[in-house]
Coordinates of C-alpha atoms in Angstrom, one line a residue:
Chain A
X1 CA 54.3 47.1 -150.6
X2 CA 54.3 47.1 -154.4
X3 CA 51.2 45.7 -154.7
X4 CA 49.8 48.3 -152.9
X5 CA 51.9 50.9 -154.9
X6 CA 50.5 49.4 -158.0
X7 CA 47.5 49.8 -157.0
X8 CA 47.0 53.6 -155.6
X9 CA 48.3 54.1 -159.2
X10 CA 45.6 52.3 -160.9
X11 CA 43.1 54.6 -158.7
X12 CA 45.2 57.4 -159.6
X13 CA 44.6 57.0 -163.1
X14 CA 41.6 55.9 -163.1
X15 CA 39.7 57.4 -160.7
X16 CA 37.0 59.1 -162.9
X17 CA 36.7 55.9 -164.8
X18 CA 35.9 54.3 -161.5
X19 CA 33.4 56.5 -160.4
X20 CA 31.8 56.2 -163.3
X21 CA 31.4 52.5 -163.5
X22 CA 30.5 52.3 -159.7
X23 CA 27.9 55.0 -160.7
X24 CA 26.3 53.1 -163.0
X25 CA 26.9 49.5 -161.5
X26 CA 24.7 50.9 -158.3
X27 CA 22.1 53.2 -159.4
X28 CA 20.1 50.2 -158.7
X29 CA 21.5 49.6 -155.6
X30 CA 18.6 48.1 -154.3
X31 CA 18.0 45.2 -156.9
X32 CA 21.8 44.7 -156.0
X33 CA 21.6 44.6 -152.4
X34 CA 18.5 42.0 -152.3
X35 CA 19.1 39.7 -155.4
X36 CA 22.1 39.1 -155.8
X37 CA 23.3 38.7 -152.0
X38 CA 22.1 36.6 -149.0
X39 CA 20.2 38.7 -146.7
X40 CA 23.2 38.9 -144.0
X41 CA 25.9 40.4 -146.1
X42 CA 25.0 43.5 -147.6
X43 CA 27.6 45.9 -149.4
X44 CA 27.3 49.7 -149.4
X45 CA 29.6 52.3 -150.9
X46 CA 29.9 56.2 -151.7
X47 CA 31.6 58.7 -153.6
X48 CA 32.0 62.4 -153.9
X49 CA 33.8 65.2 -156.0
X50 CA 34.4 68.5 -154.9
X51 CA 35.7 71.7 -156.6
X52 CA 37.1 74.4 -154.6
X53 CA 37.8 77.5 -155.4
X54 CA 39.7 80.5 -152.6
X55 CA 40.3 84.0 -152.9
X56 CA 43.7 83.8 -151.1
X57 CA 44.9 80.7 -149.1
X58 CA 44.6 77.0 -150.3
X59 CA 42.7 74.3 -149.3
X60 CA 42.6 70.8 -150.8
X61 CA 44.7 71.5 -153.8
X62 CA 45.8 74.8 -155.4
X63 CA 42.7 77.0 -154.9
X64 CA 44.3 80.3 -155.1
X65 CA 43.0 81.6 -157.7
X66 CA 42.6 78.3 -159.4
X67 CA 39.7 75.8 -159.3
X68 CA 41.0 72.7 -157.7
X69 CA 39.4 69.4 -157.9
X70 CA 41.5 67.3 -155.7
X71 CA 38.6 66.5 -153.1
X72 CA 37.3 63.3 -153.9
X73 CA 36.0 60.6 -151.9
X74 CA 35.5 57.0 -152.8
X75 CA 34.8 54.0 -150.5
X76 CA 33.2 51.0 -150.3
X77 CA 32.0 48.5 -147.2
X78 CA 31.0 45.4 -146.5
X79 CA 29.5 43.8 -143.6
X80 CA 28.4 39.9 -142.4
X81 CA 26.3 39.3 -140.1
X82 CA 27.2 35.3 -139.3
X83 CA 25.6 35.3 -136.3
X84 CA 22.8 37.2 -134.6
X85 CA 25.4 38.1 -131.9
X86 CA 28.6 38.7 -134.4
X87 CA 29.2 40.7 -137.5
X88 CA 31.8 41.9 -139.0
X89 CA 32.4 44.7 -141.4
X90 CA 35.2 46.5 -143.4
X91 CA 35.6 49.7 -145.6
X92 CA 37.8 50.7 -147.8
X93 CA 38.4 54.3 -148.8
X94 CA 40.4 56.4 -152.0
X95 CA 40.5 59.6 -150.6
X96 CA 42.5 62.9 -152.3
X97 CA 42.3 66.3 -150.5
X98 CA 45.2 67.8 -151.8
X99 CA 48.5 67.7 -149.6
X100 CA 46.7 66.4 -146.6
X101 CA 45.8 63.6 -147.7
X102 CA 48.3 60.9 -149.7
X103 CA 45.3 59.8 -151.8
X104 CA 46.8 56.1 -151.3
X105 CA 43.6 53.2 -150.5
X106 CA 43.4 52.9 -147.0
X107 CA 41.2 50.4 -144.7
X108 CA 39.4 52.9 -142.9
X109 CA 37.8 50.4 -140.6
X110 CA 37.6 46.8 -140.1
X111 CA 35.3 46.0 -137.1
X112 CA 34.6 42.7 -135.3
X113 CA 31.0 43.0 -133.2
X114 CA 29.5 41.0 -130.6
X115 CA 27.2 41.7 -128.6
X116 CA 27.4 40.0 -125.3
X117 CA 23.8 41.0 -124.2
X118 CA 20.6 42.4 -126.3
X119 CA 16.8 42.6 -125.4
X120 CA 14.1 45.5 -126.1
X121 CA 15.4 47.8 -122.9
X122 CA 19.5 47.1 -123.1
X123 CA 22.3 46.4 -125.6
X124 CA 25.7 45.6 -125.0
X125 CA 27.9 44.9 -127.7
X126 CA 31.9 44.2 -127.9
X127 CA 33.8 45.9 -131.0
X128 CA 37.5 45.7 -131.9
X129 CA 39.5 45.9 -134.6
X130 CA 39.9 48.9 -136.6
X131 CA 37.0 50.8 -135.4
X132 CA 35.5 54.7 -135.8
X133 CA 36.1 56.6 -132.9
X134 CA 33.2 58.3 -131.7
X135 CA 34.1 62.0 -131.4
X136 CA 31.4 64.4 -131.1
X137 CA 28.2 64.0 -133.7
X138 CA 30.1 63.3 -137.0
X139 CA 33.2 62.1 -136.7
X140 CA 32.1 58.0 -137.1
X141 CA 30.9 58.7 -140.5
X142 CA 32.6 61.9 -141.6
X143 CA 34.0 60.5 -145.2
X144 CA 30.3 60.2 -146.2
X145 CA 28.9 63.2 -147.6
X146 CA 25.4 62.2 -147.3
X147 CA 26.1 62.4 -143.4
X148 CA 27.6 65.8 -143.5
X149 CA 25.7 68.7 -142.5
X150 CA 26.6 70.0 -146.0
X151 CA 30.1 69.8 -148.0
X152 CA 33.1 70.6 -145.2
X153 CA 32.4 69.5 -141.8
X154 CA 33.5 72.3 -139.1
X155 CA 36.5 72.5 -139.3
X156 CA 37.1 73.9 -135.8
X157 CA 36.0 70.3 -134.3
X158 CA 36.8 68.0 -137.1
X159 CA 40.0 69.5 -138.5
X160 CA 40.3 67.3 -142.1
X161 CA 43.8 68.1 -141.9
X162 CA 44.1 65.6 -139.5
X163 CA 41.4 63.0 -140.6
X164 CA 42.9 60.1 -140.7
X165 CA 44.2 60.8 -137.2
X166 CA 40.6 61.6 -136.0
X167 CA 38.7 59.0 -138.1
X168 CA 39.4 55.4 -136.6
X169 CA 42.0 53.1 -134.3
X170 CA 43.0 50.1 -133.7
X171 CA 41.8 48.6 -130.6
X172 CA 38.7 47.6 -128.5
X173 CA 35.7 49.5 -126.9
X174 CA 32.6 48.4 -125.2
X175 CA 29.2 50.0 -125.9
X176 CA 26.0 49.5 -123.9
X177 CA 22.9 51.2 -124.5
X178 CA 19.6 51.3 -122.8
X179 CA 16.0 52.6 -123.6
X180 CA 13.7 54.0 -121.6
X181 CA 10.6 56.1 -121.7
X182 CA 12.5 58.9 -121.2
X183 CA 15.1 58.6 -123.9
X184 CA 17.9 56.4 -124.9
X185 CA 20.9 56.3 -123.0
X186 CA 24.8 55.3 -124.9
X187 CA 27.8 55.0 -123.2
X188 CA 31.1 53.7 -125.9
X189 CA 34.6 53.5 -124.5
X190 CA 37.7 52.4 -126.1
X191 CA 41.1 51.5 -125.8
X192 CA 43.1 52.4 -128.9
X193 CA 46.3 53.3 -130.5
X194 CA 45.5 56.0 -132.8
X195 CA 47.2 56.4 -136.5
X196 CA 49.3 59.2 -137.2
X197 CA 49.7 59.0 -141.1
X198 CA 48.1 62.3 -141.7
X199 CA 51.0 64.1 -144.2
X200 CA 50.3 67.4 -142.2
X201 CA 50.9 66.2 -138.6
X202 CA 54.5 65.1 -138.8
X203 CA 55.1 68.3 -140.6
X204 CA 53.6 69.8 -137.9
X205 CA 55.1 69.2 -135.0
X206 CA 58.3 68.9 -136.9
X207 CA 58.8 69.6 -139.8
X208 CA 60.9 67.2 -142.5
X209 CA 63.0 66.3 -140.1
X210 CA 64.2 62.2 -140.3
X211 CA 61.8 60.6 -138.6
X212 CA 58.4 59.4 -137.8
X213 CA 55.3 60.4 -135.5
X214 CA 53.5 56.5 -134.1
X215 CA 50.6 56.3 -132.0
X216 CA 50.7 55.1 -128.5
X217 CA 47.9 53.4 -126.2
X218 CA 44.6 55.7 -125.8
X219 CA 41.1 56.1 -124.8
X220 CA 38.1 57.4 -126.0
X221 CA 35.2 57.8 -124.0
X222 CA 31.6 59.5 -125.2
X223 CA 28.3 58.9 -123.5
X224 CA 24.8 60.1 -125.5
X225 CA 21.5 61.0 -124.8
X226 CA 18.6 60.4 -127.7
X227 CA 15.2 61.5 -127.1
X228 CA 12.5 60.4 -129.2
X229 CA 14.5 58.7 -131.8
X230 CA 16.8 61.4 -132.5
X231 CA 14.5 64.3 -132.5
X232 CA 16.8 65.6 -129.5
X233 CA 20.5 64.3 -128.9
X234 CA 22.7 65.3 -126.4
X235 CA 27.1 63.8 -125.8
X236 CA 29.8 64.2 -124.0
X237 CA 33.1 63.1 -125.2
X238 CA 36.6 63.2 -123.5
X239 CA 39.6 61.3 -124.9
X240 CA 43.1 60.7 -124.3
X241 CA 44.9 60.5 -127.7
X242 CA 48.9 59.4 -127.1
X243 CA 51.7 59.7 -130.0
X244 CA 55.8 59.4 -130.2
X245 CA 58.1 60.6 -132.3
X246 CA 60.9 58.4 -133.5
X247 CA 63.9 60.1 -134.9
X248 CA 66.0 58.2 -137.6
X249 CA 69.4 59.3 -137.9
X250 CA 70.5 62.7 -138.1
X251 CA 67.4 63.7 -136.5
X252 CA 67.8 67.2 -135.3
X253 CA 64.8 67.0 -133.1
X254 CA 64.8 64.2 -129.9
X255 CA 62.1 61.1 -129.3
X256 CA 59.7 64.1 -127.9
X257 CA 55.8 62.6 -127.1
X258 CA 52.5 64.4 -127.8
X259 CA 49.5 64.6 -126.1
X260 CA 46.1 65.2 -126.9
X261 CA 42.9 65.7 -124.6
X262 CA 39.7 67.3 -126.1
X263 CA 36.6 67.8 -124.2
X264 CA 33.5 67.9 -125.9
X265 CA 30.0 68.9 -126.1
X266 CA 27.1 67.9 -128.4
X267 CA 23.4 69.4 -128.8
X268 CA 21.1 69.2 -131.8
X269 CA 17.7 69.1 -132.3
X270 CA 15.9 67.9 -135.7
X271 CA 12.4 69.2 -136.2
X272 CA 11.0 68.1 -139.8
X273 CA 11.8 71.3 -141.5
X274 CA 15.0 72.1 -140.0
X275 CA 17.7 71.4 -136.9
X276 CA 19.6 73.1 -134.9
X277 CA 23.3 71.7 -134.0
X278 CA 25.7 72.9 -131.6
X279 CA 29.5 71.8 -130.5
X280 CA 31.5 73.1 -128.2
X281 CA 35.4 71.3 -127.1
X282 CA 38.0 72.8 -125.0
X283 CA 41.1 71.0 -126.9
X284 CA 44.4 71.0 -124.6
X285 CA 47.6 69.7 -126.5
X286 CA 51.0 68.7 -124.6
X287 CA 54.4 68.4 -126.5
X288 CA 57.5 67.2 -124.1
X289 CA 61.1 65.9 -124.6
X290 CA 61.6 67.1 -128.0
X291 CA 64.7 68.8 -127.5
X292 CA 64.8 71.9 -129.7
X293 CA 61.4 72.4 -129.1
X294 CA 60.5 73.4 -125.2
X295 CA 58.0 71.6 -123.3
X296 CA 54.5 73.0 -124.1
X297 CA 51.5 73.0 -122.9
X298 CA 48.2 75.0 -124.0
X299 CA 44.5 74.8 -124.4
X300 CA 42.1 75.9 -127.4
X301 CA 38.3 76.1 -127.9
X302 CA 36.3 75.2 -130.2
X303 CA 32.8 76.0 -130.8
X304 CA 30.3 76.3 -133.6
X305 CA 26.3 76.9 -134.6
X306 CA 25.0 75.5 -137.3
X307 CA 21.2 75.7 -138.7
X308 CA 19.9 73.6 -141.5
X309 CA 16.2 74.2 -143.2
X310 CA 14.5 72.6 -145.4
X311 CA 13.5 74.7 -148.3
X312 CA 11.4 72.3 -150.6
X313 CA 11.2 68.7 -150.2
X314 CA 14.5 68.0 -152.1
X315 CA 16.1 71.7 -151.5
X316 CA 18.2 72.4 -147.7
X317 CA 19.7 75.6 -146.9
X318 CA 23.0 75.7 -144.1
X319 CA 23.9 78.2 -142.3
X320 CA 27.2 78.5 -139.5
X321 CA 29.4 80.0 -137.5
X322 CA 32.5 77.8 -136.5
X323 CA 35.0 79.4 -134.5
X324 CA 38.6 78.0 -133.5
X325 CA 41.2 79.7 -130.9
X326 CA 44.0 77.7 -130.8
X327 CA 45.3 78.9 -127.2
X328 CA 43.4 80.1 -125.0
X329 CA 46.4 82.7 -123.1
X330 CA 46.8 84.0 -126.7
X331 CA 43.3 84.5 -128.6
X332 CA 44.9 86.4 -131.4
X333 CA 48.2 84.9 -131.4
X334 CA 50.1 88.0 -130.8
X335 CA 52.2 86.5 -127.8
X336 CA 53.1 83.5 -130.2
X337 CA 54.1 85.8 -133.3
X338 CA 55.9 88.5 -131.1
X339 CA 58.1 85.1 -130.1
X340 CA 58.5 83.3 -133.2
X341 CA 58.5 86.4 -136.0
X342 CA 58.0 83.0 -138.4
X343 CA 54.2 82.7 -137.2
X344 CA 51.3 84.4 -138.5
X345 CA 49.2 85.7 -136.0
X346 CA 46.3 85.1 -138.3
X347 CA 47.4 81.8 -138.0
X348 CA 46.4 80.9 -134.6
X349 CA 42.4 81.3 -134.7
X350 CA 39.9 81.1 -137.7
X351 CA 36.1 82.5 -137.9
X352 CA 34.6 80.6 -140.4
X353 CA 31.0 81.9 -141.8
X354 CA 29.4 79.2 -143.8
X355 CA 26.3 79.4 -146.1
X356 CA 25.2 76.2 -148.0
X357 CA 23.0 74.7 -149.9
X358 CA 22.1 70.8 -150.6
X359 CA 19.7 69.6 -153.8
X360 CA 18.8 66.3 -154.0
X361 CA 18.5 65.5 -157.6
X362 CA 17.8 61.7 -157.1
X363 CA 17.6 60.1 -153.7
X364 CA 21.1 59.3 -152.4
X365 CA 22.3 61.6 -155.3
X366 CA 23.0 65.3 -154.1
X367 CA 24.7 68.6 -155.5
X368 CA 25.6 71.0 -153.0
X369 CA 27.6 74.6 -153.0
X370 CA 29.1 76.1 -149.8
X371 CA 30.4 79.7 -149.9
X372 CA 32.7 80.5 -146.8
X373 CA 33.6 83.7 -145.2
X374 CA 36.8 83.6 -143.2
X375 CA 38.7 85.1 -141.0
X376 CA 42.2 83.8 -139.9
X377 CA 43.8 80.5 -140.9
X378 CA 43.7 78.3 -137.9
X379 CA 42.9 74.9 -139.6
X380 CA 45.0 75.3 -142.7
X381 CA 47.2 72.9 -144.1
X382 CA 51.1 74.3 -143.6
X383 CA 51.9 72.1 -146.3
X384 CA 50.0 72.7 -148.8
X385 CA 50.6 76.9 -148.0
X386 CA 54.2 77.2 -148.0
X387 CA 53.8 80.5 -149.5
X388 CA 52.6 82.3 -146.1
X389 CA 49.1 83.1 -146.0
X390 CA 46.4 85.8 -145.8
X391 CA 44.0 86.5 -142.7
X392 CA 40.5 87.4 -144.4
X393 CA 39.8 85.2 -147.3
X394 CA 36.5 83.8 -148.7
X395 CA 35.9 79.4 -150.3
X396 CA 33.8 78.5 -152.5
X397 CA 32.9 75.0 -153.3
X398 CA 30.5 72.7 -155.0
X399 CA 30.3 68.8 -154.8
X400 CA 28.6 66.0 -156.5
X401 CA 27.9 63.1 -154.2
X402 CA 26.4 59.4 -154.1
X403 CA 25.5 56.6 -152.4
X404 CA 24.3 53.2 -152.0
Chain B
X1 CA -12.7 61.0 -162.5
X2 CA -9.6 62.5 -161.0
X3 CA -11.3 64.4 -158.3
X4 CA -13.4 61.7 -157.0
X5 CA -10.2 59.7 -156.8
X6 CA -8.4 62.3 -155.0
X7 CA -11.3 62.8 -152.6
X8 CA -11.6 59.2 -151.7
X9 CA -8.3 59.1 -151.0
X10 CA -8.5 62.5 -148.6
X11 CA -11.4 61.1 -147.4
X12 CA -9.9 57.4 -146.6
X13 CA -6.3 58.6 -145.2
X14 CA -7.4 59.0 -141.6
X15 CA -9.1 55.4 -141.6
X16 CA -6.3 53.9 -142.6
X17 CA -4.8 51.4 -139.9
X18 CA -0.9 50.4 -140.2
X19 CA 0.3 47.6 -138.7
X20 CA 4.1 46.3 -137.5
X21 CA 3.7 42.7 -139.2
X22 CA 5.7 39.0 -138.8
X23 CA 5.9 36.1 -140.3
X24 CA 3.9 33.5 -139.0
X25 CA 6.5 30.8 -137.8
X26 CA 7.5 33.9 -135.1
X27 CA 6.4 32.5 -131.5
X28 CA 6.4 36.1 -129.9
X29 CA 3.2 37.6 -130.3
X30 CA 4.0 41.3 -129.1
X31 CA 6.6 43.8 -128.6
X32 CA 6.9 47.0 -126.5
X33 CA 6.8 50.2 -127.9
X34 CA 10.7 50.6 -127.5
X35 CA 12.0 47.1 -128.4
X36 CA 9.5 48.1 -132.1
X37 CA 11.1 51.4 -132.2
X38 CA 14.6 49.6 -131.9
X39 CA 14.0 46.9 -134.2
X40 CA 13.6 49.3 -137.0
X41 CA 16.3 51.7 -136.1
X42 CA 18.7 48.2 -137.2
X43 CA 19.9 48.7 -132.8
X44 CA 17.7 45.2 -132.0
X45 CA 18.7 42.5 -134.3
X46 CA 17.3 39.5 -132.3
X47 CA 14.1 38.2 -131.3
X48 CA 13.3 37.3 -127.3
X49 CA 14.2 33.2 -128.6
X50 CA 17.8 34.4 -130.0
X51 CA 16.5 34.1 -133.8
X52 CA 17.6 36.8 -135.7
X53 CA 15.5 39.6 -136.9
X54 CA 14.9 40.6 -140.7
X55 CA 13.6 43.9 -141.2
X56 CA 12.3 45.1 -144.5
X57 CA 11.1 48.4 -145.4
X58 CA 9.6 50.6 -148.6
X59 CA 11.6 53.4 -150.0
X60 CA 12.4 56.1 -147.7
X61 CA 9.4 58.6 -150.6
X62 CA 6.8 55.8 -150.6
X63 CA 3.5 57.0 -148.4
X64 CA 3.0 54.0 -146.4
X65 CA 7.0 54.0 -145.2
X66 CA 5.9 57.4 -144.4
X67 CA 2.8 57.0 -142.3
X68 CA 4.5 53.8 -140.5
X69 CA 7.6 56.4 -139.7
X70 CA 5.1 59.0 -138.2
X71 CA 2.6 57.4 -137.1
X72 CA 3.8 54.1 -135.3
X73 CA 7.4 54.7 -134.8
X74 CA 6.5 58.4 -133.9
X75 CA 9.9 59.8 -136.2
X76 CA 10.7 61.6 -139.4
X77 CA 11.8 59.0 -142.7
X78 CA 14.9 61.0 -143.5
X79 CA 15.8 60.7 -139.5
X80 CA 15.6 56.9 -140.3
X81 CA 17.5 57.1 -143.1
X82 CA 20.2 59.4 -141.5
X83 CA 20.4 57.0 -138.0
X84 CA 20.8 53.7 -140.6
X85 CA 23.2 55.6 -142.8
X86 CA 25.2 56.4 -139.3
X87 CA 25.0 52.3 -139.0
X88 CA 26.4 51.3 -142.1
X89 CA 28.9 54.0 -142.9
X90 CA 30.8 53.4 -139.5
X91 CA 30.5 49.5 -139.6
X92 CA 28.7 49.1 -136.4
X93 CA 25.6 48.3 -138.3
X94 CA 23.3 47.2 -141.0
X95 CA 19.8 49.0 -143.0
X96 CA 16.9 47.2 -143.0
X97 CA 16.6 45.4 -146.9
X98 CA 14.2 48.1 -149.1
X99 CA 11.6 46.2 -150.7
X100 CA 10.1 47.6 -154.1
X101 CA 6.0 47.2 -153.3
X102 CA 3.8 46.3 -150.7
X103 CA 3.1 43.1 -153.4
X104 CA 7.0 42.5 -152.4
X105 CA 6.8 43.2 -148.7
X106 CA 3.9 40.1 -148.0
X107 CA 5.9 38.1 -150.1
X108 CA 9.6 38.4 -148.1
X109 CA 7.6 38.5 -145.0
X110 CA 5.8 35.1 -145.6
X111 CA 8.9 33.5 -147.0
X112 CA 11.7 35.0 -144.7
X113 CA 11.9 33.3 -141.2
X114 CA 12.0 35.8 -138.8
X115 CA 10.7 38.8 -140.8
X116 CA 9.1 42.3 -139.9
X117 CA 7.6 44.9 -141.5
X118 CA 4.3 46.6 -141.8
X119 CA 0.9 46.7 -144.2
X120 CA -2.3 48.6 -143.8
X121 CA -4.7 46.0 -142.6
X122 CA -6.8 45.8 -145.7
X123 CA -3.2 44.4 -147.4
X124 CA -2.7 41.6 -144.6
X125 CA -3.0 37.8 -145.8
X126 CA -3.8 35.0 -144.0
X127 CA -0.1 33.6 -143.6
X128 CA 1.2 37.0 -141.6
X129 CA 0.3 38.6 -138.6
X130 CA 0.2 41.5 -137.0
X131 CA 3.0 41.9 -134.0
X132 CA 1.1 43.4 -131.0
X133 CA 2.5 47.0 -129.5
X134 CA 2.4 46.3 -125.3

């Protein structure tokens, strides 16, 4: 435990100093990757900063009026193949986004593959360990910026509130594929126990009271379409996500469980100039056996539509709509906040309008700006706005990212 | 000077063959159009013996990379690079190793057992060979 105390200080205090030197150790990644290694282990990393900026609310630091630069991403992988049938492969992230996130170093994944069958039509291929779980089109690589439509993912789908939740689990899946002339078909189930270290989700459910949310056994399940290489994809995902919370002593709330089953749909389609990518999930959340709290039970929806275009060969312009209802009996939240007078109306959906923008200044080096027009505050951080919050506000961000 | 150059190579463009090539110690002589397609998205990492496959590429701006992308493997270079980033960001996978010049690619092909990539056919030696498309 110290060890790994000391060292989320040394990132802490360092972390622009790190950067830097990773910046200029892999500018030429290439020459790294090919002359200094065997051909079987290669070694990749990344790294963003972000600076946001809000006109009421925060997000990722104290934005409010402020410019807050506590959005930084930093991780590096490695992965060995030993055999053609088994490789393995590990990252390891430094992430800050404010309150959400407890900027320690984290293993995000560390995967184990091997694939039990593989010829030019079918693939089947064992993974366990730590692994990415396959939510929708982003979620496996959603640290990365360069794999980001732009700067913030949707946050009606992929909530970064809850990232480390949503991002990986420990545990087993199976993925086949098989290729046709019609398209590729994917299939990836898992068994898992997810990880429930996000500051935010304790807090919650509830609250600081003594005690700790853990994860309990889970599934994941997401089956894909590709048609001509990606030009067209199409998934499905459904999961079952299981956690319990363990009161210490003194706990005012009881050993309640949660339950977690989203639904959802993927469509995009990627012409050479510009894409087109849809989502839609129907998210349905269960709480029982908390005590103080009564059993619940409610789904929300989730949907947004997102076009990119491709301005100049290095220039991409975004634009979305991402819209979040977190129960569907109460749209606009006005049954909930007639109930609890403690609860924001506001607080129970969120409208997002994004516009972006993405230059590529060297390959794998980008600068991008967002501007966001919102309206409600659905996927905010409670933590990090104790204060109480306001329905219509507008984000602004910029970020520098790289990688190798 | 300039525009005879630049007509010449307008002119030559659509002659240009590109090949998927091997090195020479590989006993399969073809591939279908899927399994090719697969071996450069990083999903087929063996041979039909078991051997692995090494797959080596030019950078994702260089013309020939390009014209292999488009024209063989029928898709877009920054699709590639976006399906190998989706590899090797989420540790299911690896990218293929970016060589610097096509000087560089007959050279790791010929010396690498196991090796693919691709040349126009005026830039094919003796000691690699073209891998057949069923």
């Amino acid at each position: 435990m110290r060890h790994t105390s000391t060292l989320n200080r040394f990132f802490k205090l360092h972390s622009y100093g790190i950067v830097l030197v990773l910046c200029c150790l892999f500018t030429n990644a290439q020459a790294f990757e090919s002359d200094w290694l065997p051909q079987n282990l290669q070694i990749h990393g990344f790294l963003s900063q972000g600076f946001i900026h809000t006109s009421d609310n925060n997000f990722f630091g104290k934005t409010d009026d402020s410019i807050s630069t506590d959005f930084r991403e930093l991780g590096i992988n490695a992965s060995y193949r030993i055999l053609p049938e088994l490789q393995i492969a590990m990252q390891v992230v430094w992430r800050d986004a404010g309150k959400t996130d407890d900027s320690n170093v984290r293993i995000d994944y560390g995967v184990a593959s091997y694939t039990l069958y593989s010829s030019e039509l079918s693939l089947l291929t064992l993974r366990g360990g730590r692994v990415p779980t396959p939510l929708g089109l982003y979620n496996d690589t959603r640290d990365v910026a360069s794999t980001r439509p732009n700067i913030l993912l949707p946050q009606s789908i992929y909530f970064d509130v809850n990232r480390n939740l949503a991002l990986s689990a420990d545990g087993g899946y199976i993925y086949g594929e098989h290729r046709t002339d019609y398209g590729d078909f994917s299939l990836n189930f898992g068994v898992v126990v997810p990880r429930m270290d996000d500051p935010d989700f304790k807090n919650t459910l509830v609250g600081s009271d003594p005690g700790k949310m853990e994860g309990d056994i889970s599934w994941v399940l997401r089956t894909g379409y590709e048609w001509e290489n990606g030009l067209a994809k199409l998934a499905i995902t459904y999961a079952d996500f299981n956690g319990d919370y363990k009161p210490s002593a003194g706990a005012f709330f009881q050993a309640g469980s949660w339950r977690f089953n989203p639904l959802i749909f993927s469509a995009q389609y990627n012409a050479e100039k510009w894409s087109l990518t849809g989502e839609y999930a129907l998210r349905r959340a269960q709480l029982r056996n908390f005590g103080a709290i009564p059993d619940t039970e409610f789904t929300g929806q989730s949907f947004y539509i997102q076009g990119t275009y491709r301005l100049t060969s290095s220039l991409e312009a975004l634009v979305r709509y991402d819209e979040l209802i977190w129960d569907m009996d109460d749209r606009k939240g006005l049954k909930i906040a007639q109930a609890a007078p403690g609860i924001a109306n506001h607080s129970r959906f969120a409208q997002d309008w994004t516009f972006g923008l993405r230059y590529e200044i060297l390959p794998a080096l980008n600068f991008s700006a967002e501007y966001h027009r919102i309206n409600g505050t659905g996927w905010l951080s409670n933590l990090e706005n104790p204060q109480g919050t306001t329905q219509h506000w507008d984000m602004y961000t910029i970020m520098m990212s790289y990688d190798f | 000077m300039l525009l005879f150059v630049l007509m010449s190579q307008v002119l030559s463009a659509p002659t240009l063959s590109i090949y998927p090539v091997v090195n020479r110690a590989l006993t399969q002589n073809s591939v279908s159009r899927n399994g090719l397609s697969a071996i450069f998205r990083m999903r087929l990492r063996q041979w039909q013996d078991g051997s692995p496959i090494t797959v080596f590429v030019l950078h994702d701006s260089n013309p020939l990379h390009k014209q292999f992308c488009k024209q063989v493997l029928n898709v877009f270079p920054h699709q590639m690079r976006r399906s190998w980033n989706k590899l090797v960001f989420s540790g299911t996978g690896q990218a293929p190793v970016t060589v610097a010049s096509k000087e560089e690619m007959v050279d790791k092909i010929a010396s690498t057992p196991g090796a693919i990539g691709y040349l126009s056919d005026e830039d094919i030696p003796e000691n690699i060979k073209i891998l057949i498309i069923k």
